[in-house]
CSV table of C-alpha atoms in Angstrom, one decimal:
chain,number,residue,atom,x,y,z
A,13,UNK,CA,75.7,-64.9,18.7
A,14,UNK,CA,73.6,-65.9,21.7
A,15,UNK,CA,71.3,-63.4,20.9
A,16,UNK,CA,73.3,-60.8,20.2
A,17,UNK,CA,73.5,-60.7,16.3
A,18,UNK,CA,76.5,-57.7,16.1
A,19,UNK,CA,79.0,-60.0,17.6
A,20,UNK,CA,80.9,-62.7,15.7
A,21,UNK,CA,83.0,-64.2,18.1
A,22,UNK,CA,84.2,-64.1,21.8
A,23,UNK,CA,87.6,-64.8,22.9
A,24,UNK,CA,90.0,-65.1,26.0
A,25,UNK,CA,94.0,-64.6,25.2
A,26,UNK,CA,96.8,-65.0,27.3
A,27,UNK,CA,99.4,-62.5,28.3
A,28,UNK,CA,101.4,-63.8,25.5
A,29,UNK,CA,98.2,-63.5,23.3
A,30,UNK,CA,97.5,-67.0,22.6
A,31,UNK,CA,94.0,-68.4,22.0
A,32,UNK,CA,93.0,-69.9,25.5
A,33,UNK,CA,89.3,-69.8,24.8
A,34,UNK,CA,86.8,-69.3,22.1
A,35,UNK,CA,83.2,-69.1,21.6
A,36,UNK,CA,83.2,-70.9,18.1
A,37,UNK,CA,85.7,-74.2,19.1
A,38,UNK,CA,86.3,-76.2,21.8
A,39,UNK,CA,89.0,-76.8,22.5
A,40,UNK,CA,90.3,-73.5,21.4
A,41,UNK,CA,92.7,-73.6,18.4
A,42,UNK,CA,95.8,-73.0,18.1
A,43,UNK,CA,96.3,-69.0,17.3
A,44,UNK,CA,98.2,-66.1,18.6
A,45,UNK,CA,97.9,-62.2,18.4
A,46,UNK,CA,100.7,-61.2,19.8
A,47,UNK,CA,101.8,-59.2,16.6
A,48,UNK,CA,97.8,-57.3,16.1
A,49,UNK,CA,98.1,-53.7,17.4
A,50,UNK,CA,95.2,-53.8,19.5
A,51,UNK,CA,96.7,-57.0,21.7
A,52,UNK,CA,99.8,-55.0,22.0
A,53,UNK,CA,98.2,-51.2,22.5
A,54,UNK,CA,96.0,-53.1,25.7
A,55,UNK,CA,98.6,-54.6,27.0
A,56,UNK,CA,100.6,-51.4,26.7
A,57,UNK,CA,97.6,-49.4,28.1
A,58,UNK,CA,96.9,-47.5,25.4
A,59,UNK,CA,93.1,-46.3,24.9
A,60,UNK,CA,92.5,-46.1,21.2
A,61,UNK,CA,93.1,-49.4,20.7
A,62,UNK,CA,90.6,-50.4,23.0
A,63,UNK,CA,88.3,-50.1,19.6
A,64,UNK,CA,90.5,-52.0,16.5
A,65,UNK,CA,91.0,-51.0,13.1
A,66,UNK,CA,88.7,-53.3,10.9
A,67,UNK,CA,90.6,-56.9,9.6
A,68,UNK,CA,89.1,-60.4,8.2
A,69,UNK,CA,87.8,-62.7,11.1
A,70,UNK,CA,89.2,-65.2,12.2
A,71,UNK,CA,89.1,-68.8,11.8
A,72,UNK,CA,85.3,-69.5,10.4
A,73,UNK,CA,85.3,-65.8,10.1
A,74,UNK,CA,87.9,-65.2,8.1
A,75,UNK,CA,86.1,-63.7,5.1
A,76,UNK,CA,83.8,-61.1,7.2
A,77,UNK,CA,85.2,-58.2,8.2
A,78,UNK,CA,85.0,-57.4,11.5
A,79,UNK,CA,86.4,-55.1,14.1
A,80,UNK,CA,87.0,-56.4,17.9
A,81,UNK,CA,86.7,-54.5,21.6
A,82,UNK,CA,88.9,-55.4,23.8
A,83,UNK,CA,89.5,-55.2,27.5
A,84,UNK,CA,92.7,-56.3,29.6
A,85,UNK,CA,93.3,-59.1,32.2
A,86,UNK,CA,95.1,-58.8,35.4
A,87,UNK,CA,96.2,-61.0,38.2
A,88,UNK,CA,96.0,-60.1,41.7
A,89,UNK,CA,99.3,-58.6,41.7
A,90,UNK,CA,98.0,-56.1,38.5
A,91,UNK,CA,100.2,-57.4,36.2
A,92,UNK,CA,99.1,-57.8,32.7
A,93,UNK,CA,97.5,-61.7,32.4
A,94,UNK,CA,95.9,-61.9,28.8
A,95,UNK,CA,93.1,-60.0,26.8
A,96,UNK,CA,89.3,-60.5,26.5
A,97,UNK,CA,88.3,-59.9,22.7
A,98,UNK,CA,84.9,-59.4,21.5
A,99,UNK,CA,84.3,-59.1,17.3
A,100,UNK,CA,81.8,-57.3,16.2
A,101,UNK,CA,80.0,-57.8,12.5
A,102,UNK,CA,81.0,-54.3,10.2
A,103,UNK,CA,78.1,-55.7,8.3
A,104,UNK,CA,75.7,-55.8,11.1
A,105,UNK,CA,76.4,-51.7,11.6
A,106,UNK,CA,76.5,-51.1,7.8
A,107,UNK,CA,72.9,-52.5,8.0
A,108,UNK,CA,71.9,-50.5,10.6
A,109,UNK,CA,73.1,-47.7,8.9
A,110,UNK,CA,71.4,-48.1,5.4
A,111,UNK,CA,68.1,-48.8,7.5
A,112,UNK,CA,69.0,-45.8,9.4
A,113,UNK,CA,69.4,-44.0,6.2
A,114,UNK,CA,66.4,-45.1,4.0
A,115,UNK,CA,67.4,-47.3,1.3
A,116,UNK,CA,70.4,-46.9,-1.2
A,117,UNK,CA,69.4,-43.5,-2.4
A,118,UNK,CA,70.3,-41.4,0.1
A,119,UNK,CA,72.3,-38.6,-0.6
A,120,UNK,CA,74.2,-39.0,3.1
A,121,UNK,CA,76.9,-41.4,4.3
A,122,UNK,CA,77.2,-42.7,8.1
A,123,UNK,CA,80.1,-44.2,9.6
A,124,UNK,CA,81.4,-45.6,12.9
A,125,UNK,CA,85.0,-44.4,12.9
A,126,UNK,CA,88.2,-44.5,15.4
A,127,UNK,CA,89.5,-41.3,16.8
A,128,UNK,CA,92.8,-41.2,14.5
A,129,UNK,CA,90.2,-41.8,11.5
A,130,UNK,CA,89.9,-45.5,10.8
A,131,UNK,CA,86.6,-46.3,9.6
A,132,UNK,CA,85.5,-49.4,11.2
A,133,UNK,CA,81.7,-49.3,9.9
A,134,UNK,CA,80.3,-47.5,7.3
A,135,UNK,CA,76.8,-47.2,4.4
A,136,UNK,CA,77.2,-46.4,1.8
A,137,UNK,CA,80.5,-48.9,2.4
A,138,UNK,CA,83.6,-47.6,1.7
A,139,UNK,CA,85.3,-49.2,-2.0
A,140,UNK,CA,87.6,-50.9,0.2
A,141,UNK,CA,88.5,-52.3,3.6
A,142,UNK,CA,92.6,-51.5,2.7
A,143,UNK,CA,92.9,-48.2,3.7
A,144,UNK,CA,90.0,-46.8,4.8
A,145,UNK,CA,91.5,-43.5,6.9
A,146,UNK,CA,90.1,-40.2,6.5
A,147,UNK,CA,91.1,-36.9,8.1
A,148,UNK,CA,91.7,-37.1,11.9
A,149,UNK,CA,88.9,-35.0,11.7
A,150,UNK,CA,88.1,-36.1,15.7
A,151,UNK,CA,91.5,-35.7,17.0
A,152,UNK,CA,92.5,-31.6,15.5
A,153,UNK,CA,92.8,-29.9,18.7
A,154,UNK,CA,90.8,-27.3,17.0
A,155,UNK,CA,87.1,-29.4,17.1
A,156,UNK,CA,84.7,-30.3,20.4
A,157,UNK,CA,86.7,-33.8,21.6
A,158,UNK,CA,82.9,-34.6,22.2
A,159,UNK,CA,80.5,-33.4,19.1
A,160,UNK,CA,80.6,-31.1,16.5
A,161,UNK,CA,80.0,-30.2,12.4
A,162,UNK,CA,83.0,-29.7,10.5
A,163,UNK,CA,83.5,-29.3,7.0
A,164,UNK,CA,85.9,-31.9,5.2
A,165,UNK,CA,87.3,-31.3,1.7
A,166,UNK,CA,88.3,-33.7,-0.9
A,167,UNK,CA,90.2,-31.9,-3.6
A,168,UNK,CA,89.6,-28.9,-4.8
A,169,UNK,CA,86.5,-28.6,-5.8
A,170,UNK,CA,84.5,-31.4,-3.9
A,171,UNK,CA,83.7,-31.2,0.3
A,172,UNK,CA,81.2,-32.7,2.7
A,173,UNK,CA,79.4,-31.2,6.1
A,174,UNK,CA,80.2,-34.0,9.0
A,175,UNK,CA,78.5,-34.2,12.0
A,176,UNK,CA,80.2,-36.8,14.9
A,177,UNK,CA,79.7,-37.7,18.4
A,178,UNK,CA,81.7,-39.8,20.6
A,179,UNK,CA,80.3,-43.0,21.4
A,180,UNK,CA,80.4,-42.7,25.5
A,181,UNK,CA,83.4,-42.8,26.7
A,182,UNK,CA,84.8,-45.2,24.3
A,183,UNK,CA,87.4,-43.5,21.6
A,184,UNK,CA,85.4,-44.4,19.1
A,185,UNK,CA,83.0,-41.4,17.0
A,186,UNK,CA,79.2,-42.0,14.9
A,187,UNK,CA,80.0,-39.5,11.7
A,188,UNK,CA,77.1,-38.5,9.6
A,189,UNK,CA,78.5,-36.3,6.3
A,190,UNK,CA,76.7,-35.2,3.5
A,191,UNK,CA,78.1,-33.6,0.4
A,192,UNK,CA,77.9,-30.3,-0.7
A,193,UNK,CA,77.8,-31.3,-4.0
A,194,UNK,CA,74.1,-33.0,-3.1
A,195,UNK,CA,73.0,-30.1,-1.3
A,196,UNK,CA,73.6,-27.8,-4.3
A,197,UNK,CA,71.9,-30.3,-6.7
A,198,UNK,CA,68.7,-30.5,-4.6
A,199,UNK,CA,68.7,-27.1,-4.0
A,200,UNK,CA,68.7,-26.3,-7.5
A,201,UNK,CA,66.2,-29.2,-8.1
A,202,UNK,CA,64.0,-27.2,-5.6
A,203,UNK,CA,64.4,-24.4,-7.1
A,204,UNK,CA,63.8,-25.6,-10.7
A,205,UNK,CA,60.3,-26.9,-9.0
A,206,UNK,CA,59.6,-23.3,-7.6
A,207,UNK,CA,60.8,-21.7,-10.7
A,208,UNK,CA,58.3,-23.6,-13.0
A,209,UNK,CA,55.5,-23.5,-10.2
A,210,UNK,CA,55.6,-19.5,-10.9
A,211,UNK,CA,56.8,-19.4,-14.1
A,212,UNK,CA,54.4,-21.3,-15.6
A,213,UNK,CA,51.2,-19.3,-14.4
A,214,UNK,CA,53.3,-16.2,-15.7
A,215,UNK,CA,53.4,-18.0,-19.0
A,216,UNK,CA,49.7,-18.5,-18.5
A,217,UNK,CA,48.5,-15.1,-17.5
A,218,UNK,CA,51.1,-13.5,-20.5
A,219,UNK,CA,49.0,-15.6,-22.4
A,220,UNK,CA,45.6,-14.3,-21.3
A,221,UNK,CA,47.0,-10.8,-21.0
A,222,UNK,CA,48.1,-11.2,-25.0
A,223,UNK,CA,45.0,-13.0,-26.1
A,224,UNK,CA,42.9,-10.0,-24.4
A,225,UNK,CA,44.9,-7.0,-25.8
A,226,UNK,CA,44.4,-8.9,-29.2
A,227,UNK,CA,41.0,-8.9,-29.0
A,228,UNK,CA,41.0,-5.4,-28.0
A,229,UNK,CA,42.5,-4.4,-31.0
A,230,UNK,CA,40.4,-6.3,-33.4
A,231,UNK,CA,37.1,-4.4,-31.4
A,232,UNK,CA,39.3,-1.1,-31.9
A,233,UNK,CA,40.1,-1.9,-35.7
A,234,UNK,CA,36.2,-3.1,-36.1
A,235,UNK,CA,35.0,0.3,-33.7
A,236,UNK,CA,37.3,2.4,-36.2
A,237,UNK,CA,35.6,0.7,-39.4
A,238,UNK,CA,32.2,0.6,-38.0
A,239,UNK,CA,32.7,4.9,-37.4
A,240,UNK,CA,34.3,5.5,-41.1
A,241,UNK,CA,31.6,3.8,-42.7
A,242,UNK,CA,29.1,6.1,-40.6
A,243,UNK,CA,30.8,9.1,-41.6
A,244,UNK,CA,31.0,7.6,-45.1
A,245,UNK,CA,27.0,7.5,-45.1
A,246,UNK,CA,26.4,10.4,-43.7
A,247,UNK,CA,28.7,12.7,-45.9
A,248,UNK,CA,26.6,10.6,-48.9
A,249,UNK,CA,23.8,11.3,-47.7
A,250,UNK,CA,24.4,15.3,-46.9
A,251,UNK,CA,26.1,14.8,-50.7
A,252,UNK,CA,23.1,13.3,-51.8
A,253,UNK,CA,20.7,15.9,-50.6
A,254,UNK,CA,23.2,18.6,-52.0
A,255,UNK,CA,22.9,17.1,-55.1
A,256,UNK,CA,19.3,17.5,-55.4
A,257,UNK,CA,19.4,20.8,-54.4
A,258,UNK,CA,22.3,21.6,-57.0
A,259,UNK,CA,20.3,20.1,-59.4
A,260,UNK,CA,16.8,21.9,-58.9
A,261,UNK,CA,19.0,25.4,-58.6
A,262,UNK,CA,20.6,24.0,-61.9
A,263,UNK,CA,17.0,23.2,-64.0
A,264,UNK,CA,15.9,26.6,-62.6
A,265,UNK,CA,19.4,28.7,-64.0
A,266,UNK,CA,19.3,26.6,-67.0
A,267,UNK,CA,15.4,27.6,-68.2
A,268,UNK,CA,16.9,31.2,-67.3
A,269,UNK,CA,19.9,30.9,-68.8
A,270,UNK,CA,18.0,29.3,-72.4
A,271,UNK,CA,15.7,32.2,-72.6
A,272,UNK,CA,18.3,34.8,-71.6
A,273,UNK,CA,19.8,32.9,-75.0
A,274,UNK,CA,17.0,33.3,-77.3
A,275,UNK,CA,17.0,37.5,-76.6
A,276,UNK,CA,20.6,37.3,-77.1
A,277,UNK,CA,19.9,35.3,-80.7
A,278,UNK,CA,17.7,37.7,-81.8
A,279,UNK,CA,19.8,41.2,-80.9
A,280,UNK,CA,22.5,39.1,-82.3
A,281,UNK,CA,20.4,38.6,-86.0
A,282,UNK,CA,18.7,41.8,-85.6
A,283,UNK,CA,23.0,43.1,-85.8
A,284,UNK,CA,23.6,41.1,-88.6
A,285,UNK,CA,20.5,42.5,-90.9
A,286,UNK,CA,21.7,46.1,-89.5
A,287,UNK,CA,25.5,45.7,-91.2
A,288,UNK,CA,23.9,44.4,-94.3
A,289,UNK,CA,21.8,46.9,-94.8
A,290,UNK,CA,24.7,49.1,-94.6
A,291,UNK,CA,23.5,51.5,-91.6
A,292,UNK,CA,25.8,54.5,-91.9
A,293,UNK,CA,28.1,56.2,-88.4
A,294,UNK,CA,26.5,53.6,-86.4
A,295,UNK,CA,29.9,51.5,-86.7
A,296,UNK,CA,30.8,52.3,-83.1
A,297,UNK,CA,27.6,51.3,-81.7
A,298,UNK,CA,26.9,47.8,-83.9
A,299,UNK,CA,30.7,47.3,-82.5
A,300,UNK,CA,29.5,47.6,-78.5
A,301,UNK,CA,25.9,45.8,-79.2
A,302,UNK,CA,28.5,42.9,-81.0
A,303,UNK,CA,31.1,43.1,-77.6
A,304,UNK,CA,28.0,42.8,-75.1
A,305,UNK,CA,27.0,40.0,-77.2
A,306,UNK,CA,29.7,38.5,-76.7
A,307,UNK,CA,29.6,38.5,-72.9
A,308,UNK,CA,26.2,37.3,-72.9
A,309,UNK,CA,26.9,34.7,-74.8
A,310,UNK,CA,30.2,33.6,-72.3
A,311,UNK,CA,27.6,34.2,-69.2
A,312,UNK,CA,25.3,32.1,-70.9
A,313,UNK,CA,28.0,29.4,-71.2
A,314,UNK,CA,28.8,30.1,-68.0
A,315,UNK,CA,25.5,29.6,-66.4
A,316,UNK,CA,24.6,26.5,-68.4
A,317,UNK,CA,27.7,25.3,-67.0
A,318,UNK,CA,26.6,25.8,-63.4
A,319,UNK,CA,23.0,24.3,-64.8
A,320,UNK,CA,25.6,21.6,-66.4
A,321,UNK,CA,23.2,21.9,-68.9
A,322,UNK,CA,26.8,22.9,-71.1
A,323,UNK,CA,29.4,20.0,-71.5
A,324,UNK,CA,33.2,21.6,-69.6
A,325,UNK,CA,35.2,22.9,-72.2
A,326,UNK,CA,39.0,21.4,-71.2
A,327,UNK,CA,41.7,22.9,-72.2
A,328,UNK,CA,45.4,23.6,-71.7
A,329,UNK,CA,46.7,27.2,-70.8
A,330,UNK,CA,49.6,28.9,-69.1
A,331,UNK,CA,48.4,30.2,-65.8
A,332,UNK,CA,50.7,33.1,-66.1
A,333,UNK,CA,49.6,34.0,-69.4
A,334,UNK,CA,45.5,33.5,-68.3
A,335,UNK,CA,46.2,35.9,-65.3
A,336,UNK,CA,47.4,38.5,-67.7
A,337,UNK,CA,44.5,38.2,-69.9
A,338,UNK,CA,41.4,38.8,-67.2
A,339,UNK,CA,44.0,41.3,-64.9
A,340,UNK,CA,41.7,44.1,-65.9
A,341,UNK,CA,38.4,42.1,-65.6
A,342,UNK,CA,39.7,41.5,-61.7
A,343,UNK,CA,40.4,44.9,-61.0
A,344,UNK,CA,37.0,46.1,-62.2
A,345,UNK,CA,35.3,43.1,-60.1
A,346,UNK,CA,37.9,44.8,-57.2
A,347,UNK,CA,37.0,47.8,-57.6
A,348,UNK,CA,39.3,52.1,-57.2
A,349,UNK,CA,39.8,51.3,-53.6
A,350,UNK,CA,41.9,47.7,-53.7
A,351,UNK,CA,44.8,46.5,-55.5
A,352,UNK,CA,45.6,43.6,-57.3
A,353,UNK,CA,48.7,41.7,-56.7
A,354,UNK,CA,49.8,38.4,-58.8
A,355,UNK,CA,52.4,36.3,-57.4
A,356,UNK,CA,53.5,33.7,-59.5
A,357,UNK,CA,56.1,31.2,-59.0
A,358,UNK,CA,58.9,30.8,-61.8
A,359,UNK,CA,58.2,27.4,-63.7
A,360,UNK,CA,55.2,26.8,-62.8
A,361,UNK,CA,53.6,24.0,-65.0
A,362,UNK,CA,50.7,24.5,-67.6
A,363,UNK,CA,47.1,23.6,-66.3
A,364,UNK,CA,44.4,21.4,-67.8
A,365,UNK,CA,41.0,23.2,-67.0
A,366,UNK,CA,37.5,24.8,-68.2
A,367,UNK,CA,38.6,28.4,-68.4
A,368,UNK,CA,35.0,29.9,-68.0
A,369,UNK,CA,34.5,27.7,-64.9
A,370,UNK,CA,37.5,28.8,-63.7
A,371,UNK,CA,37.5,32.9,-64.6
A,372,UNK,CA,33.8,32.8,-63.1
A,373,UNK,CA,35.4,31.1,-59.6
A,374,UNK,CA,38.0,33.6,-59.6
A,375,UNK,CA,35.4,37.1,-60.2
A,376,UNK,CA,33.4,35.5,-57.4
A,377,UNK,CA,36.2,35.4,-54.6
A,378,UNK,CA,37.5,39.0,-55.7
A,379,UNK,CA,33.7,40.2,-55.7
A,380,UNK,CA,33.5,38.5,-52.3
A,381,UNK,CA,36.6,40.1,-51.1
A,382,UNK,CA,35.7,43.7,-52.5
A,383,UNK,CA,32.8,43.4,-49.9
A,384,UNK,CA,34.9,42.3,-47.0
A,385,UNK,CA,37.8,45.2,-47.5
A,386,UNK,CA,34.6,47.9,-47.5
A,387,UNK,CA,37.6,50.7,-46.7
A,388,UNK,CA,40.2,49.2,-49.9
A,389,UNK,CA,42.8,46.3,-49.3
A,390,UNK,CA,45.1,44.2,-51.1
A,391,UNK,CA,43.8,41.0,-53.3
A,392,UNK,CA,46.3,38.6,-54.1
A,393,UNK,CA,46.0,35.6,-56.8
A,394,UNK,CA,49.6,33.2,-56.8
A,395,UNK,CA,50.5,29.7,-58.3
A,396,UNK,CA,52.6,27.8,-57.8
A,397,UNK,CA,54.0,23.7,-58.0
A,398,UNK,CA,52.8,21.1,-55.3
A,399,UNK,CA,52.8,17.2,-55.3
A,400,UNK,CA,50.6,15.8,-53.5
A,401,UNK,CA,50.8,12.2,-51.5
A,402,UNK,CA,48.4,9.8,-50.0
A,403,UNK,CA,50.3,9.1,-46.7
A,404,UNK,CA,50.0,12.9,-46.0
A,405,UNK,CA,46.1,12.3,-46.1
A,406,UNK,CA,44.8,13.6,-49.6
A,407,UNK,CA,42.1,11.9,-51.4
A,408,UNK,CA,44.3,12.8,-55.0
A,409,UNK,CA,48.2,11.9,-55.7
A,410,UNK,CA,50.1,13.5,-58.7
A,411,UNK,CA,51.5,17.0,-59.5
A,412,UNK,CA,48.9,20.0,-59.7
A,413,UNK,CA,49.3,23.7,-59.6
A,414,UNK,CA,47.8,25.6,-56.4
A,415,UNK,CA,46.0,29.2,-57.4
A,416,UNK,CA,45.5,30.5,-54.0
A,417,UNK,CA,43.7,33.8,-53.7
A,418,UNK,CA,44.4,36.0,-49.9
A,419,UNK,CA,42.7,39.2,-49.1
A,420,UNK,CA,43.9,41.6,-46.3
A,421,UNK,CA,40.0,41.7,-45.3
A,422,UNK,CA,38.5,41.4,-42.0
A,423,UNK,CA,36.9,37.9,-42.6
A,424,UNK,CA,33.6,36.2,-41.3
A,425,UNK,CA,32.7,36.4,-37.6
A,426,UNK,CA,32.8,32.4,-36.3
C-alpha cells in the first residue's frame, strides 16, 4: 500500500493490455485485460470507464473485491500505448462508510456509485457483488448532473430519499439514501414518546381531578347528613316543647272536663228519680234534659280526648254515610248566611277512625270558616281515594281517603 491503505495494487498494461508491471511481483506475471471493459472503454476514450464496475482482484487479490481507476498511455505520436491501473479496496470505502455512519444500526445506507448505477462501494454492503445496479438515478436528464435529492422507489410500497454528489470531475457519484419506511417508524416512535410524555400527566391530573370531586361529594353527602340531623333535633325539640305544652293544656281540660262530668252525673240521676217517680206532662222536658245529656256527655268524651285522659275509640264508617249524619250539625256550626256543599267521590273506600275526634275537627274548621265568610259563602267538605308513595316525599305509604274541607273566605293576611 505504501501508505496508502485504499489501494490494493498498481499496474502498467500494454496497448494490447498485457501485464508489463506490477506492484505485488517482480517480474510481472503473465496476465492480460484486453477483454475487461474498462481496458477497452480507455483505450476507446470513453469516460465512464475511467471508474470500473467492481470484480475480484487479481492475482493475490483475487478474493477482495476491488474496483480500479484507470488512466491511458500515449506515445509521442498520441497513439494509444497501454493503460495505468490503480485498485482500490471496496472494503476500505465500506469502512469508511460504516465509521461515517455510526455503527451497524443506522437507519441510512451510503454508497460510492458509477454514473450508469454500478455500485462500486457501499455500508450497509449490498447482498451481493453480482449485480449490484440500481436506477441510473445520476444519469436521467431530468436530475442536477452535479448534486441533488431524488426519491427512489422499490416496489410498490417501499422508497428511499437519496442525496448524491459527483466526486470532482470523475464520473463517479457519493449516494447517501435513507428509507422512508425508517423515517415513518421514528417518527411515530417520536411521537409515541410525546404522546405518553402528555398523556400521562393527563392521566395524572384526571386522577387528581376525580379523586377531588370524590371527596367533594363525600363532604356534600356528610354536609347534607350533618343539616338533616339538625333539622331532625330541632323539630324534636320544638315537638318536645309542644308536647309539654299539650300536656299541661291537657291536665288543665281534663280536671275541667271531670268536674263538668260529675254535674252531668248528677242531672243525669236526678232524671232518672224524676221518671220513676212518675212526674206527670213533664215527658217533653225530661226528653230535652236526657238529649243535652247526651251532648254533654259526647263533649266530655271529646274533651278528655283532647286531655287524652279518654282512650280513641276506632272504628270503621262510611264517609258518605258519617257526612249525612252530622250535615245538620255543620250547617248550624255554619250558620243562615253559608251553604254547605258535600262532594264526594263515587267508591270511595271505608275509613278506620275515632269519630268524635274527627266530627269535633270538622265543627272547628266550619266554625273557623263561618268567621272568615262574615258576609255568607260556600263551605265545602269532599273525599275522595289517594295512594300515597315514598319517592314522592311522604312520611306514610298505603291507600287513605283525603276529607278536604275549602271555603270561599277571604283567608289570613301573611
Amino acid at each position: 500500500g505504501g501508505g496508502y491503505p485504499q489501494v490494493a495494487a498498481v499496474s502498467i498494461f500494454g496497448a494490447s493490455g498485457m501485464l508489463l508491471a506490477n506492484s505485488l511481483y517482480y517480474p510481472a506475471p503473465y496476465a492480460s485485460i484486453a477483454n475487461r471493459d474498462d481496458f477497452a472503454g480507455i483505450r476507446d476514450g470513453k469516460v465512464i470507464e475511467h471508474i470500473s464496475r467492481l470484480m475480484m482482484g487479481p492475482l493475490k487479490l483475487e478474493n477482495i473485491p476491488v474496483f480500479n481507476t484507470g488512466v491511458a498511455r500515449r506515445h509521442s505520436d498520441g497513439s494509444f500505448a497501454g493503460m495505468v491501473s490503480i485498485a482500490l479496496k471496496s472494503s476500505y470505502f465500506n469502512a469508511f462508510y460504516r465509521d461515517l455512519l455510526g455503527g451497524s444500526k443506522t437507519p441510512m445506507t451510503m454508497a460510492l456509485a458509477r454514473s450508469d448505477g454500478a455500485v462500486i462501494a457501499s455500508y450497509p454492503p449490498p447482498p451481493s457483488i453480482a449485480h449490484t445496479d440500481r436506477e441510473a438515478t445520476f444519469g436521467n436528464p431530468r436530475n442536477d448532473p452535479r448534486a441533488g435529492v431524488v426519491r427512489v422507489r422499490h416496489g410498490s410500497d417501499d422508497s428511499e430519499i437519496v442525496a448524491y454528489r459527483q466526486v470532482g470531475s470523475y464520473p463517479v457519484y457519493v449516494t447517501c439514501a435513507y428509507r422512508t419506511s425508517e423515517i415513518w417508524r421514528e417518527w411515530y416512535e417520536h411521537l409515541s414518546v410525546l404522546f405518553l410524555s402528555m398523556f400521562a400527566p393527563s392521566i395524572a391530573l384526571w386522577c387528581v381531578i376525580w379523586l377531588s370531586l370524590k371527596r367533594l361529594k363525600a363532604e356534600e353527602r356528610a354536609w347534607d347528613r350533618w343539616q338533616a340531623e339538625a333539622s331532625m333535633r330541632r323539630s324534636i325539640e320544638s315537638a318536645y316543647r309542644q308536647s309539654r305544652k299539650m300536656q299541661a293544656l291537657g291536665t288543665l281540660v281534663g280536671s275541667v272536663a271531670h268536674d263538668f262530668n260529675n254535674l252531668l252525673m248528677i242531672i243525669s240521676s236526678n232524671v232518672q228519680i224524676a221518671r220513676r217517680r212518675g212526674t206527670q206532662h213533664l215527658d217533653k222536658e225530661l226528653g230535652a234534659i236526657e238529649r243535652a245529656l247526651k251532648n254533654g256527655q259526647s263533649l266530655t268524651r271529646q274533651l278528655l280526648g283532647v286531655a287524652r285522659k279518654q282512650p280513641l275509640h276506632n272504628e270503621t264508617i262510611d264517609v258518605g254515610q258519617w257526612l249525612g249524619t252530622c250535615r245538620e250539625l255543620l250547617k248550624t256550626s255554619l250558620g243562615s248566611k253559608s251553604s254547605l256543599v258535600v262532594a264526594i267521590d263515587p267508591g270511595v273506600w271505608p275509613i278506620r277512625v275515632d269519630v268524635a275526634e274527627l266530627e269535633l275537627a270538622v265543627i272547628n274548621l266550619a266554625v273557623n270558616a263561618r268567621d272568615a265568610m262574615s258576609s255568607g259563602g260556600r263551605f265545602t267538605v269532599g273525599a275522595r281515594n289517594v295512594t300515597l308513595r315514598r319517592e314522592d316525599g311522604f312520611p306514610l305509604t298505603g291507600d287513605f281517603v283525603q276529607i278536604s274541607l275549602d271555603d270561599t273566605g277571604s283567608g289570613m293576611a301573611p
